[in-house]
mmCIF file with all atom_site columns, C-alpha atoms in Angstrom:
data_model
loop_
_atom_site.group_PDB
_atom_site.id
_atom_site.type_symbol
_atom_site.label_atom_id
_atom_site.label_alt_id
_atom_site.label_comp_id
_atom_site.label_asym_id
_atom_site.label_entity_id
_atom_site.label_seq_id
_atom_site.pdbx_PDB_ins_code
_atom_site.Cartn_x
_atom_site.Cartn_y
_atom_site.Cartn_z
_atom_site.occupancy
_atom_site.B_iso_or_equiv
_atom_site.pdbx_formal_charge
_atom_site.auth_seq_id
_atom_site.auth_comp_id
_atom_site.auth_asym_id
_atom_site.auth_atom_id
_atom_site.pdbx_PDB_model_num
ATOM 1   C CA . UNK A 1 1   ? 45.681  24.572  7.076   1.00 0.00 ? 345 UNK A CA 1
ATOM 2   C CA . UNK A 1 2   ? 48.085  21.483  7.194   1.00 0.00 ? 346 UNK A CA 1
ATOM 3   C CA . UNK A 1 3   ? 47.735  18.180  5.638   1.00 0.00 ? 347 UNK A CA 1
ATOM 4   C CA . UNK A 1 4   ? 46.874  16.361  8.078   1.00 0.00 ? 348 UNK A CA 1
ATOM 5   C CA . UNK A 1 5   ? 43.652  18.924  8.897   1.00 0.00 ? 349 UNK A CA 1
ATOM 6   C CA . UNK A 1 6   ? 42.424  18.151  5.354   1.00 0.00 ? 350 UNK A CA 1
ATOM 7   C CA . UNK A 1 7   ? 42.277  14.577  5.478   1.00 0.00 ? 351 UNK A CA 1
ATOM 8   C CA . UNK A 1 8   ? 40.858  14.621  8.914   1.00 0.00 ? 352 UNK A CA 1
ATOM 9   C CA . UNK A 1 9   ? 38.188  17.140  7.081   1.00 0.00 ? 353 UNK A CA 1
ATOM 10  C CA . UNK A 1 10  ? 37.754  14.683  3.989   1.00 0.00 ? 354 UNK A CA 1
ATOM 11  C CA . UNK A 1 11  ? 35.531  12.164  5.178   1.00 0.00 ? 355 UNK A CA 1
ATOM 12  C CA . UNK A 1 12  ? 32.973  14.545  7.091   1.00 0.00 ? 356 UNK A CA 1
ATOM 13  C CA . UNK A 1 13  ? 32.673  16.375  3.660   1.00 0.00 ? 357 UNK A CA 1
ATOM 14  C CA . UNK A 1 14  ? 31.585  13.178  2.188   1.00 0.00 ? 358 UNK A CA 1
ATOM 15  C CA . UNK A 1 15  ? 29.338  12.433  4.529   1.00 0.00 ? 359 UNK A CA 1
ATOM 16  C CA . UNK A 1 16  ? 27.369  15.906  3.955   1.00 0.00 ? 360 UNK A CA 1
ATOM 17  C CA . UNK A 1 17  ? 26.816  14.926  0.608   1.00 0.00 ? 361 UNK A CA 1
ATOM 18  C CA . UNK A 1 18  ? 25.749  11.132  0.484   1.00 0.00 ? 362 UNK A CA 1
ATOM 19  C CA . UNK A 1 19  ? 21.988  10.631  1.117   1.00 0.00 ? 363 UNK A CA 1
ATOM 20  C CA . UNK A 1 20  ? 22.507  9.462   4.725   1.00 0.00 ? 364 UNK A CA 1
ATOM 21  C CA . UNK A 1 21  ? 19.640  6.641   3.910   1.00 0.00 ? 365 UNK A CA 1
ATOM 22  C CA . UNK A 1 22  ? 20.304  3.326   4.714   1.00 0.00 ? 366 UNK A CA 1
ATOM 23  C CA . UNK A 1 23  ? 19.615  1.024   1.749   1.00 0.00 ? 367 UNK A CA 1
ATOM 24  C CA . UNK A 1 24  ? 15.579  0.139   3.648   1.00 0.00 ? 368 UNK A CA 1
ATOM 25  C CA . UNK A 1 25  ? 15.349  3.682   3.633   1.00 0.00 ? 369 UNK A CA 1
ATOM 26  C CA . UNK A 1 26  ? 16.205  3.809   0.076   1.00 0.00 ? 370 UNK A CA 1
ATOM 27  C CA . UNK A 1 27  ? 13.940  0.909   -1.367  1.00 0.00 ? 371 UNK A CA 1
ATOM 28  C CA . UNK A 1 28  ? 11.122  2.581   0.651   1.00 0.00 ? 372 UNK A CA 1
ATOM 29  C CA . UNK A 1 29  ? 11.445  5.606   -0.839  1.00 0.00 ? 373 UNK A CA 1
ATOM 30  C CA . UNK A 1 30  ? 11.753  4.179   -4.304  1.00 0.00 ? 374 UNK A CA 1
ATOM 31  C CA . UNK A 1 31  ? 9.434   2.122   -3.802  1.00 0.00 ? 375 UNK A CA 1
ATOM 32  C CA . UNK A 1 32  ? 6.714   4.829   -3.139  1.00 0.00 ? 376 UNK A CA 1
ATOM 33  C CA . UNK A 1 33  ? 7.817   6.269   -6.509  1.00 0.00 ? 377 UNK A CA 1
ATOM 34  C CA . UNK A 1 34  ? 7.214   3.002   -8.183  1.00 0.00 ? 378 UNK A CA 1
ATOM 35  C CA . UNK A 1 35  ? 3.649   2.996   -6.667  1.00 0.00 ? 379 UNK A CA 1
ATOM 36  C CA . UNK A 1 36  ? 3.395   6.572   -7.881  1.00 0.00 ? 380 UNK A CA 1
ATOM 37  C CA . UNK A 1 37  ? 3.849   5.696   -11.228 1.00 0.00 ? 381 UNK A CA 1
ATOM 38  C CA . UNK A 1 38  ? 2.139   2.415   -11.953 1.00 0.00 ? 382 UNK A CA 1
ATOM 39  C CA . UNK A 1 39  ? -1.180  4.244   -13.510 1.00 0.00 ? 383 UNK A CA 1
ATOM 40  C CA . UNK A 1 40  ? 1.673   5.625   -16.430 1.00 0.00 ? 384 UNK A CA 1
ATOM 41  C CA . UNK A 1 41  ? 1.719   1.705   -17.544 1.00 0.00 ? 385 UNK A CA 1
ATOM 42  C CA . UNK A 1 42  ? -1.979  0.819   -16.567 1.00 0.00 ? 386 UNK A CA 1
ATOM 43  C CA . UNK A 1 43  ? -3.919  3.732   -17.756 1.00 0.00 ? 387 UNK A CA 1
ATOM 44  C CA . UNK A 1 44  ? -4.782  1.948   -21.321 1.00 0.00 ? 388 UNK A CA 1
ATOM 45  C CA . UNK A 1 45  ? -6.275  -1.120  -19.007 1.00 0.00 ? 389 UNK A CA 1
ATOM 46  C CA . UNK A 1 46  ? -7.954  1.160   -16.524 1.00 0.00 ? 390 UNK A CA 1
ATOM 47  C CA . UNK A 1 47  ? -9.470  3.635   -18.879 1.00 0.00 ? 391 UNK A CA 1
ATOM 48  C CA . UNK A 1 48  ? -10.077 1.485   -21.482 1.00 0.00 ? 392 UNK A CA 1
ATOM 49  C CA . UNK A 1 49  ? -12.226 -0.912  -19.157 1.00 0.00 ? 393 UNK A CA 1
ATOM 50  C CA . UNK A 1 50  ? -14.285 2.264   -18.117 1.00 0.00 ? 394 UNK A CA 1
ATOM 51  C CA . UNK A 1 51  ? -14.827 2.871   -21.526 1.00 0.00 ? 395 UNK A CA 1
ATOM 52  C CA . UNK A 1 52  ? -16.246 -0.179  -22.080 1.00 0.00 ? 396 UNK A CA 1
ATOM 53  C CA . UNK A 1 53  ? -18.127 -0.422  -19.440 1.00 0.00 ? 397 UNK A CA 1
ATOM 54  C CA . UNK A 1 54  ? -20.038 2.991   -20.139 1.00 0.00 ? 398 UNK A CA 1
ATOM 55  C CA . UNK A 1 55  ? -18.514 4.791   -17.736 1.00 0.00 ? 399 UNK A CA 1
ATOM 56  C CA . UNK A 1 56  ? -15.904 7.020   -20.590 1.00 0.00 ? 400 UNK A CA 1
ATOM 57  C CA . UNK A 1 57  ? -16.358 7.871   -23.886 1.00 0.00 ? 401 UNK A CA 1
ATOM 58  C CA . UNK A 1 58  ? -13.729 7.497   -26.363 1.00 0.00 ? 402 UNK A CA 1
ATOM 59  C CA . UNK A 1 59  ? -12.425 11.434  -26.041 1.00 0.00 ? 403 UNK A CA 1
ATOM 60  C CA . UNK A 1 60  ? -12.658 11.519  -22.158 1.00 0.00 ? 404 UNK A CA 1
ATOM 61  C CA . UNK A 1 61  ? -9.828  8.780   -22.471 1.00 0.00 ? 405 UNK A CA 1
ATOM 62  C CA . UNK A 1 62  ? -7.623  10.846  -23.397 1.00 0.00 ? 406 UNK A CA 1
ATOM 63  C CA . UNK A 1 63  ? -8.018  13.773  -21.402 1.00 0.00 ? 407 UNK A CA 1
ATOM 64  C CA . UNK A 1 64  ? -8.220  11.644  -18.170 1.00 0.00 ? 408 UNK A CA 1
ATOM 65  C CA . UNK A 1 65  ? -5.022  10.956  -19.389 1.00 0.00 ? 409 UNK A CA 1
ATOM 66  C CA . UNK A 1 66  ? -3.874  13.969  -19.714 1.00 0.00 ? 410 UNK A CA 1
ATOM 67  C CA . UNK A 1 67  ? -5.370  15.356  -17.097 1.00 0.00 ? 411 UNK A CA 1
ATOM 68  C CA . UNK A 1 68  ? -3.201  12.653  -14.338 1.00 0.00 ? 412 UNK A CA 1
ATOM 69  C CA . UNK A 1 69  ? -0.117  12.605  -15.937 1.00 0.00 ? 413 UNK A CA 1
ATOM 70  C CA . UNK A 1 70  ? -0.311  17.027  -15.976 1.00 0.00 ? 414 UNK A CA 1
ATOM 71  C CA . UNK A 1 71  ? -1.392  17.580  -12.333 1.00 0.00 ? 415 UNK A CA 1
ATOM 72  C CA . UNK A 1 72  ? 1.399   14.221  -11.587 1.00 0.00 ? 416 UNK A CA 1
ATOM 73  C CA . UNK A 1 73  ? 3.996   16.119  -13.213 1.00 0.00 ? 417 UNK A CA 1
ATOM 74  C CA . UNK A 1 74  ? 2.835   19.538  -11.825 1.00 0.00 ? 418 UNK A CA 1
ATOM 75  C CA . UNK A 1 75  ? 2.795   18.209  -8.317  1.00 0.00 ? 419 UNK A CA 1
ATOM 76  C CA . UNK A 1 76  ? 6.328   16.243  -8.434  1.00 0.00 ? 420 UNK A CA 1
ATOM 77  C CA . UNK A 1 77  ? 7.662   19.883  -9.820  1.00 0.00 ? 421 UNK A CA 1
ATOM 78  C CA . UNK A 1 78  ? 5.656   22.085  -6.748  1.00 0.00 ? 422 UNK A CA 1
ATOM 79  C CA . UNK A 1 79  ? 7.138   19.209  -4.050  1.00 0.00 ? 423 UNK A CA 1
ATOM 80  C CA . UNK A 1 80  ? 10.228  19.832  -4.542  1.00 0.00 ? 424 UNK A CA 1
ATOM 81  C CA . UNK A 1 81  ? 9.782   23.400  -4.689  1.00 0.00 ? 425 UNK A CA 1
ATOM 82  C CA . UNK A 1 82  ? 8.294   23.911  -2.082  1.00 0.00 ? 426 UNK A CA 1
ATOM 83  C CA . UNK A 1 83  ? 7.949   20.295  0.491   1.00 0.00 ? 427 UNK A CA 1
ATOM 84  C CA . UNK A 1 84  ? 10.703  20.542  3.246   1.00 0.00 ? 428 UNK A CA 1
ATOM 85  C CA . UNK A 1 85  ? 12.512  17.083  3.554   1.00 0.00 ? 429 UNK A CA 1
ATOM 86  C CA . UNK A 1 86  ? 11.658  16.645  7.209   1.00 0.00 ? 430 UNK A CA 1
ATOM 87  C CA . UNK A 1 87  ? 8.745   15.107  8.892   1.00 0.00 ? 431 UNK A CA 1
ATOM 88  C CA . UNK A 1 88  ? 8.948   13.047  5.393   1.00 0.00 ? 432 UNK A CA 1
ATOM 89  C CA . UNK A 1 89  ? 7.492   9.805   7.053   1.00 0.00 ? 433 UNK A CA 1
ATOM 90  C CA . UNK A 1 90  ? 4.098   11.527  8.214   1.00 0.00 ? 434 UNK A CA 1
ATOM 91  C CA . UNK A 1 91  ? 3.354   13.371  5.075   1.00 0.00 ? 435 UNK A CA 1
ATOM 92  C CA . UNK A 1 92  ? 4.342   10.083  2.659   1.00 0.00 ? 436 UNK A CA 1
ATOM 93  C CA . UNK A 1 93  ? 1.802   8.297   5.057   1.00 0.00 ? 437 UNK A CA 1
ATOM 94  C CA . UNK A 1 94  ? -0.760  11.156  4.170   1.00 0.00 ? 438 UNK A CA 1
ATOM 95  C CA . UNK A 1 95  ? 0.095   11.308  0.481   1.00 0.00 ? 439 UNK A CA 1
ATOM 96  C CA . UNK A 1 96  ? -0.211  7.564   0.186   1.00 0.00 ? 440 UNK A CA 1
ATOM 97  C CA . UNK A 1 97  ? -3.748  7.241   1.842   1.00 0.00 ? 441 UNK A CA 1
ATOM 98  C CA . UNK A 1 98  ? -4.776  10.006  -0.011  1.00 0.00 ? 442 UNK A CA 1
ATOM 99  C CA . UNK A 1 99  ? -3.702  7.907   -3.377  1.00 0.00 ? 443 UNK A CA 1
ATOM 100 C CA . UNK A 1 100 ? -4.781  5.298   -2.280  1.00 0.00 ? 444 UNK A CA 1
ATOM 101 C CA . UNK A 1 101 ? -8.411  7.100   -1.516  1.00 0.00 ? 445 UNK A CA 1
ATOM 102 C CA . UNK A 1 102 ? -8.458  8.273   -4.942  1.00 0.00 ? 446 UNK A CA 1
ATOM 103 C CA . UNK A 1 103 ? -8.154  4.617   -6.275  1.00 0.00 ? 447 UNK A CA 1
ATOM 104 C CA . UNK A 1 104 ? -11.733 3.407   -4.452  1.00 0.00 ? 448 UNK A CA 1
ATOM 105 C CA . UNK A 1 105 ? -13.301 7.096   -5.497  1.00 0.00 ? 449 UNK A CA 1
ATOM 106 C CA . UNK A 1 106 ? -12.381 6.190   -9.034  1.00 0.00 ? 450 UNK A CA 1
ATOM 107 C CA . UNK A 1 107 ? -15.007 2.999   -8.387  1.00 0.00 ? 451 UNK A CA 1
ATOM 108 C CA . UNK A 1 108 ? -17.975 5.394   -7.716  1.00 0.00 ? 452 UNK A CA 1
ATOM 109 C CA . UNK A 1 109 ? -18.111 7.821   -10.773 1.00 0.00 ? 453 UNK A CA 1
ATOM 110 C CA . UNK A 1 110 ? -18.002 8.193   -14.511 1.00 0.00 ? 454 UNK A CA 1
ATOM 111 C CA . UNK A 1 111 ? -17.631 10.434  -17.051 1.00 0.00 ? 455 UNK A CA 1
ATOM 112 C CA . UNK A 1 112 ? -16.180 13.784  -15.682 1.00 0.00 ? 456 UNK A CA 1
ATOM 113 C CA . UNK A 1 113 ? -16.358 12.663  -12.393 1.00 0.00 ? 457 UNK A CA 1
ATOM 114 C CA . UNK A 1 114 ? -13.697 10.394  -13.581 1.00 0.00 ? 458 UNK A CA 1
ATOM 115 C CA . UNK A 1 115 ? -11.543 13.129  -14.862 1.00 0.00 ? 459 UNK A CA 1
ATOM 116 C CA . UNK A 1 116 ? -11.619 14.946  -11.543 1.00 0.00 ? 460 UNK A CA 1
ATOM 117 C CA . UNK A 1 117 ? -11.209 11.845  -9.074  1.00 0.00 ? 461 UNK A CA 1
ATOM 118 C CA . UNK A 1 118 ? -7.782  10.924  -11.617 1.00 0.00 ? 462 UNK A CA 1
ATOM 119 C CA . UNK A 1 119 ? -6.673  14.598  -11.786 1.00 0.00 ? 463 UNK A CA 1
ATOM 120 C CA . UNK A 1 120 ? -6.541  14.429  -7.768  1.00 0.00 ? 464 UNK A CA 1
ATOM 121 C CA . UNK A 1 121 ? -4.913  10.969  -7.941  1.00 0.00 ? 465 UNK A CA 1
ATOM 122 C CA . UNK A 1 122 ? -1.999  12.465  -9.943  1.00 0.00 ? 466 UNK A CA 1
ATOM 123 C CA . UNK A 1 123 ? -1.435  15.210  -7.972  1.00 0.00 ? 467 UNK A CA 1
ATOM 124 C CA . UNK A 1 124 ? -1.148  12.529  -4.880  1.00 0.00 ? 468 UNK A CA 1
ATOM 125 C CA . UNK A 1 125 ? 1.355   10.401  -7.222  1.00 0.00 ? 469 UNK A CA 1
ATOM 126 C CA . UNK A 1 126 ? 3.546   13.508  -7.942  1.00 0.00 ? 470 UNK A CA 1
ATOM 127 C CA . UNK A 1 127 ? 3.942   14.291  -4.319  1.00 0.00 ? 471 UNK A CA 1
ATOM 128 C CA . UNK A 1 128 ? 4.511   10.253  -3.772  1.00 0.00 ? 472 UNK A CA 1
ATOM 129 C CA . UNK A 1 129 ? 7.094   10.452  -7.060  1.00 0.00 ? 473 UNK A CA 1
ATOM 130 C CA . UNK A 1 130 ? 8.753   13.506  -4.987  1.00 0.00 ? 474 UNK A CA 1
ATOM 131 C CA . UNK A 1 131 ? 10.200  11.239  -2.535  1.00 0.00 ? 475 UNK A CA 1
ATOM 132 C CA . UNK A 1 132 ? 11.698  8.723   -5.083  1.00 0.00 ? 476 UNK A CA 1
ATOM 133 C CA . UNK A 1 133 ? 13.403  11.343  -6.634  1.00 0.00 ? 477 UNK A CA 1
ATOM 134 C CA . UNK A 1 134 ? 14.762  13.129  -3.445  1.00 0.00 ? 478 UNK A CA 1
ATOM 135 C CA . UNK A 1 135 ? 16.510  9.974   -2.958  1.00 0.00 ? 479 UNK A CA 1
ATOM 136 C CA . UNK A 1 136 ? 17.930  9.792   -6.583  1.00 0.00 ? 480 UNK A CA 1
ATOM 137 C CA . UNK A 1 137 ? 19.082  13.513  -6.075  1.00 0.00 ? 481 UNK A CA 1
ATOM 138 C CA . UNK A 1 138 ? 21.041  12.795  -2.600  1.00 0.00 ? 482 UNK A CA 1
ATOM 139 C CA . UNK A 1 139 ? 22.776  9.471   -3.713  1.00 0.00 ? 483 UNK A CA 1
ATOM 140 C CA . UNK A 1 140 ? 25.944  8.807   -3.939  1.00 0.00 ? 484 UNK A CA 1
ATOM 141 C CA . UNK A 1 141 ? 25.342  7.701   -7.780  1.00 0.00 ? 485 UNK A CA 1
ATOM 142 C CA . UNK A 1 142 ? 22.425  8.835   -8.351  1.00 0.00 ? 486 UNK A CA 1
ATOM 143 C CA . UNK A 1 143 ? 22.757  7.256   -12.448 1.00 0.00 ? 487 UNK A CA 1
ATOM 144 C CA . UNK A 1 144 ? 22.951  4.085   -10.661 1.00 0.00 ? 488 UNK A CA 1
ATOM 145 C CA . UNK A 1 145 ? 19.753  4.758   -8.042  1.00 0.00 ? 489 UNK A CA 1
ATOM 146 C CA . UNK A 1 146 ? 17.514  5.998   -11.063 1.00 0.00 ? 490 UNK A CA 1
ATOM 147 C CA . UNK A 1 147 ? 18.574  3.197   -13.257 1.00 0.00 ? 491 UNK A CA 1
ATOM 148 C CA . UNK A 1 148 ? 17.462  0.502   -10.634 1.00 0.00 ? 492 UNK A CA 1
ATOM 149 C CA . UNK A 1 149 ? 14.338  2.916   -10.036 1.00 0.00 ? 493 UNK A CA 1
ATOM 150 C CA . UNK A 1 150 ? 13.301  2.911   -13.925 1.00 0.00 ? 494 UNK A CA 1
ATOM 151 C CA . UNK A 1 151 ? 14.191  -0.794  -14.342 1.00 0.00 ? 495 UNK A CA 1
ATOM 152 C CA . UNK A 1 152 ? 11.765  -1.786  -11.144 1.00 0.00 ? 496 UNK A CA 1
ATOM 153 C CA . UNK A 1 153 ? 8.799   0.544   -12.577 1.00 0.00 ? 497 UNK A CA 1
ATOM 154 C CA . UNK A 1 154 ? 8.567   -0.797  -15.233 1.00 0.00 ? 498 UNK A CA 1
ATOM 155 C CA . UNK A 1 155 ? 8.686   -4.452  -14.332 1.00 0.00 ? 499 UNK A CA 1
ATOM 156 C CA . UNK A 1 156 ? 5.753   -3.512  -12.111 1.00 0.00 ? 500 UNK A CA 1
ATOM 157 C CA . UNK A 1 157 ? 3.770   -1.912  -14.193 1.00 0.00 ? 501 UNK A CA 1
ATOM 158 C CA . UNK A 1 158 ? 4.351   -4.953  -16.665 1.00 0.00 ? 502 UNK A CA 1
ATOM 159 C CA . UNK A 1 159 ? 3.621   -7.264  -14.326 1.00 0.00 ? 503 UNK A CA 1
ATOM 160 C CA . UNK A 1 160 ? -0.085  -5.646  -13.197 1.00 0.00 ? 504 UNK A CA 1
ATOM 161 C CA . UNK A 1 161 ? -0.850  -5.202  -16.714 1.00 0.00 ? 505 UNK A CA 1
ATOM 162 C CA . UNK A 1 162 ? -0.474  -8.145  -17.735 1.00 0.00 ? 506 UNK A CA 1
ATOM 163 C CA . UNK A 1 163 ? -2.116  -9.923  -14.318 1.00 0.00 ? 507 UNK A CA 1
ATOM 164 C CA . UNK A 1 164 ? -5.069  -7.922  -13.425 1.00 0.00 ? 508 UNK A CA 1
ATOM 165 C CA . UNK A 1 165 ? -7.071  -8.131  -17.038 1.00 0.00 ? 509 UNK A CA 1
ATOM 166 C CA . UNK A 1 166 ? -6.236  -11.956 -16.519 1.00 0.00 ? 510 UNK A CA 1
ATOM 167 C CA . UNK A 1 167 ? -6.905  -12.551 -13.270 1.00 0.00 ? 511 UNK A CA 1
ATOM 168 C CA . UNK A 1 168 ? -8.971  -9.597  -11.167 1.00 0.00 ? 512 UNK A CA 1
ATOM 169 C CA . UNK A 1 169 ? -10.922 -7.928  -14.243 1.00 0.00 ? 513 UNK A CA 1
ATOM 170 C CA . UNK A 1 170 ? -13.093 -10.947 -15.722 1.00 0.00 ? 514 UNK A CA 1
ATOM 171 C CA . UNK A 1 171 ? -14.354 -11.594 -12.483 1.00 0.00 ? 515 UNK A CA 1
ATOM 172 C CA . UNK A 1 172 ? -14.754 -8.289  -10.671 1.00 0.00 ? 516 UNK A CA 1
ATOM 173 C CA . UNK A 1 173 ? -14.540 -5.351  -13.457 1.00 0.00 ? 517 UNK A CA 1
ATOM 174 C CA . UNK A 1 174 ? -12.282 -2.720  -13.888 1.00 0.00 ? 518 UNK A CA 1
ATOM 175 C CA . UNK A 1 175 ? -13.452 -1.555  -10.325 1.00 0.00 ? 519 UNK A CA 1
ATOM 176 C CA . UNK A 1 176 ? -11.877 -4.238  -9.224  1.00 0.00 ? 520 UNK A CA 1
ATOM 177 C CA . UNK A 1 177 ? -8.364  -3.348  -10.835 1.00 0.00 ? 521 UNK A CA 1
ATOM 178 C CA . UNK A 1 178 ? -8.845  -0.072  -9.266  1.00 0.00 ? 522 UNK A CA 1
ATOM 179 C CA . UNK A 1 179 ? -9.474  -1.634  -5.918  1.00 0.00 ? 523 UNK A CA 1
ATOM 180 C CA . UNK A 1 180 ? -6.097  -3.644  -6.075  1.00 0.00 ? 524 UNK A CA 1
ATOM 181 C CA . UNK A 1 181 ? -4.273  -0.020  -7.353  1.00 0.00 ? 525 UNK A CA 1
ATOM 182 C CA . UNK A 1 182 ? -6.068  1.232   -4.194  1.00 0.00 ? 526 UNK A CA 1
ATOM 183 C CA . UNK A 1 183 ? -4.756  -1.392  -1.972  1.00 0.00 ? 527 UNK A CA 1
ATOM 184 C CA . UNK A 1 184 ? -1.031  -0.999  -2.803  1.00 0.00 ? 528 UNK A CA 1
ATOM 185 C CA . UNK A 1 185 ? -1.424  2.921   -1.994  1.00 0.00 ? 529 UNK A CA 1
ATOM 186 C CA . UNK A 1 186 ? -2.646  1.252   1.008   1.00 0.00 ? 530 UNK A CA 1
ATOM 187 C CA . UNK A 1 187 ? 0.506   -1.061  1.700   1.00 0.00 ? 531 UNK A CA 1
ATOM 188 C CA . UNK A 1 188 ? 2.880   1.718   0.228   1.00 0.00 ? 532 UNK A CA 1
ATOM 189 C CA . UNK A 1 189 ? 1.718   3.709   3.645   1.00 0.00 ? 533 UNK A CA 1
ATOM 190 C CA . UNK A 1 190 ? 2.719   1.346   5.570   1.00 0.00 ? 534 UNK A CA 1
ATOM 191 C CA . UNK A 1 191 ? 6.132   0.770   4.538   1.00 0.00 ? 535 UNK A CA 1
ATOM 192 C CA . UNK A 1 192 ? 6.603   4.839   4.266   1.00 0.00 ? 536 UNK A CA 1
ATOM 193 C CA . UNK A 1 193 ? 5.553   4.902   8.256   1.00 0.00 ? 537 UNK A CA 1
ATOM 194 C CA . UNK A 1 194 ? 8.759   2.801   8.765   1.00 0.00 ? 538 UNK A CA 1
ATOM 195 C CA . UNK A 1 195 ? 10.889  4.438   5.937   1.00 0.00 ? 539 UNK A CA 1
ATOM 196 C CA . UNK A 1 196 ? 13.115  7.675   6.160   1.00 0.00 ? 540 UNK A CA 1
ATOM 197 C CA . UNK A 1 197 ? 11.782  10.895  8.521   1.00 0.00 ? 541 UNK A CA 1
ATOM 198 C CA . UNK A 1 198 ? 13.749  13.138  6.723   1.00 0.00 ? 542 UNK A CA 1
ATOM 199 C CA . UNK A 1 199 ? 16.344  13.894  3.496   1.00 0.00 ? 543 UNK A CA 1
ATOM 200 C CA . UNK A 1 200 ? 20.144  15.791  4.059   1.00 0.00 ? 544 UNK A CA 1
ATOM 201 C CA . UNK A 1 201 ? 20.246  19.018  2.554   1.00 0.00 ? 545 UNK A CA 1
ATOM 202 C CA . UNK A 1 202 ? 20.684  19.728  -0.840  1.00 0.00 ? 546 UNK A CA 1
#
């Protein structure tokens, strides 16, 4: 093969290995991860204001806990096993309302009812934290896309803990916290209905 062939050949072999998202695409897709993951940052505010309102006792804190953040990772883990990266749009916009569903079913029962409505919500945020990360995996730096993706999480989830005890909880309960959480699943659907259909090949 001559020269010339190669560097004709160069730039198509590039292509098949950048993430083929345009940077919308991108911050939608990272963006549904950051939704995903807010509860990691909010669960002391959100379980802690069900324990005091009766609704948890001090050890079903901590295996709610558990309980979300095991079926979250378990889920994220099975996604990428096993989700195909086509069709993406239509099953984020499932996931997503499904999270979101989760959120306003979290308003409606205590004690181990609790445990089971927020072991279902983490297995919705794992799927949801499967598309963040497909993204990471196909960029061209990925370092780069899961530093900005870290960096943004945790700003959120800084910013909503610190803004709904002062602001949504004294005046409508921690259902009301869980309502907002519900409502940016909500909004996260939209934006995934107008994000990326499907990933390149791994």
């Amino acid at each position: 093969c001559h020269p010339p062939t190669l560097q004709k050949l160069r730039p198509k072999v590039v292509s098949a290995v950048s993430s083929g998202l345009s940077r919308r695409d991108s911050a939608i897709s990272l963006g549904v991860g950051v939704a995903a993951l807010l509860i990691a940052g909010l669960q002391p505010v959100i379980l802690g204001g069900l324990e005091r309102e009766g609704r948890l006792t001090s050890s079903q804190i901590g295996l709610a806990a558990t309980v979300e953040l095991l079926a979250l990772g378990l889920a994220c883990g099975l996604g990428a096993a096993f989700l195909k990266p086509d069709r993406v749009r239509l099953k984020m916009i499932v996931i997503c309302l499904g999270h979101g569903a989760t959120m306003f079913a979290t308003t409606l029962v205590s004690g181990y009812g609790v445990i089971a409505v927020r072991g279902l919500a983490g297995l919705f945020a794992g799927l949801m934290l499967w598309m963040a990360i497909s993204t990471i995996a196909r960029a061209d730096r990925p370092e780069r896309a899961s530093g900005v993706f870290v960096t943004v999480q945790t700003l959120a989830q800084l910013i909503l803990a610190a803004a709904l005890p002062a602001t949504v909880v004294p005046r409508f309960g921690i259902n009301g916290a869980l309502a907002a959480l519900g409502v940016i699943s909500l909004l996260t659907a939209a934006a995934a209905a107008i994000g990326p259909n499907h990933f390149t090949q791994l």
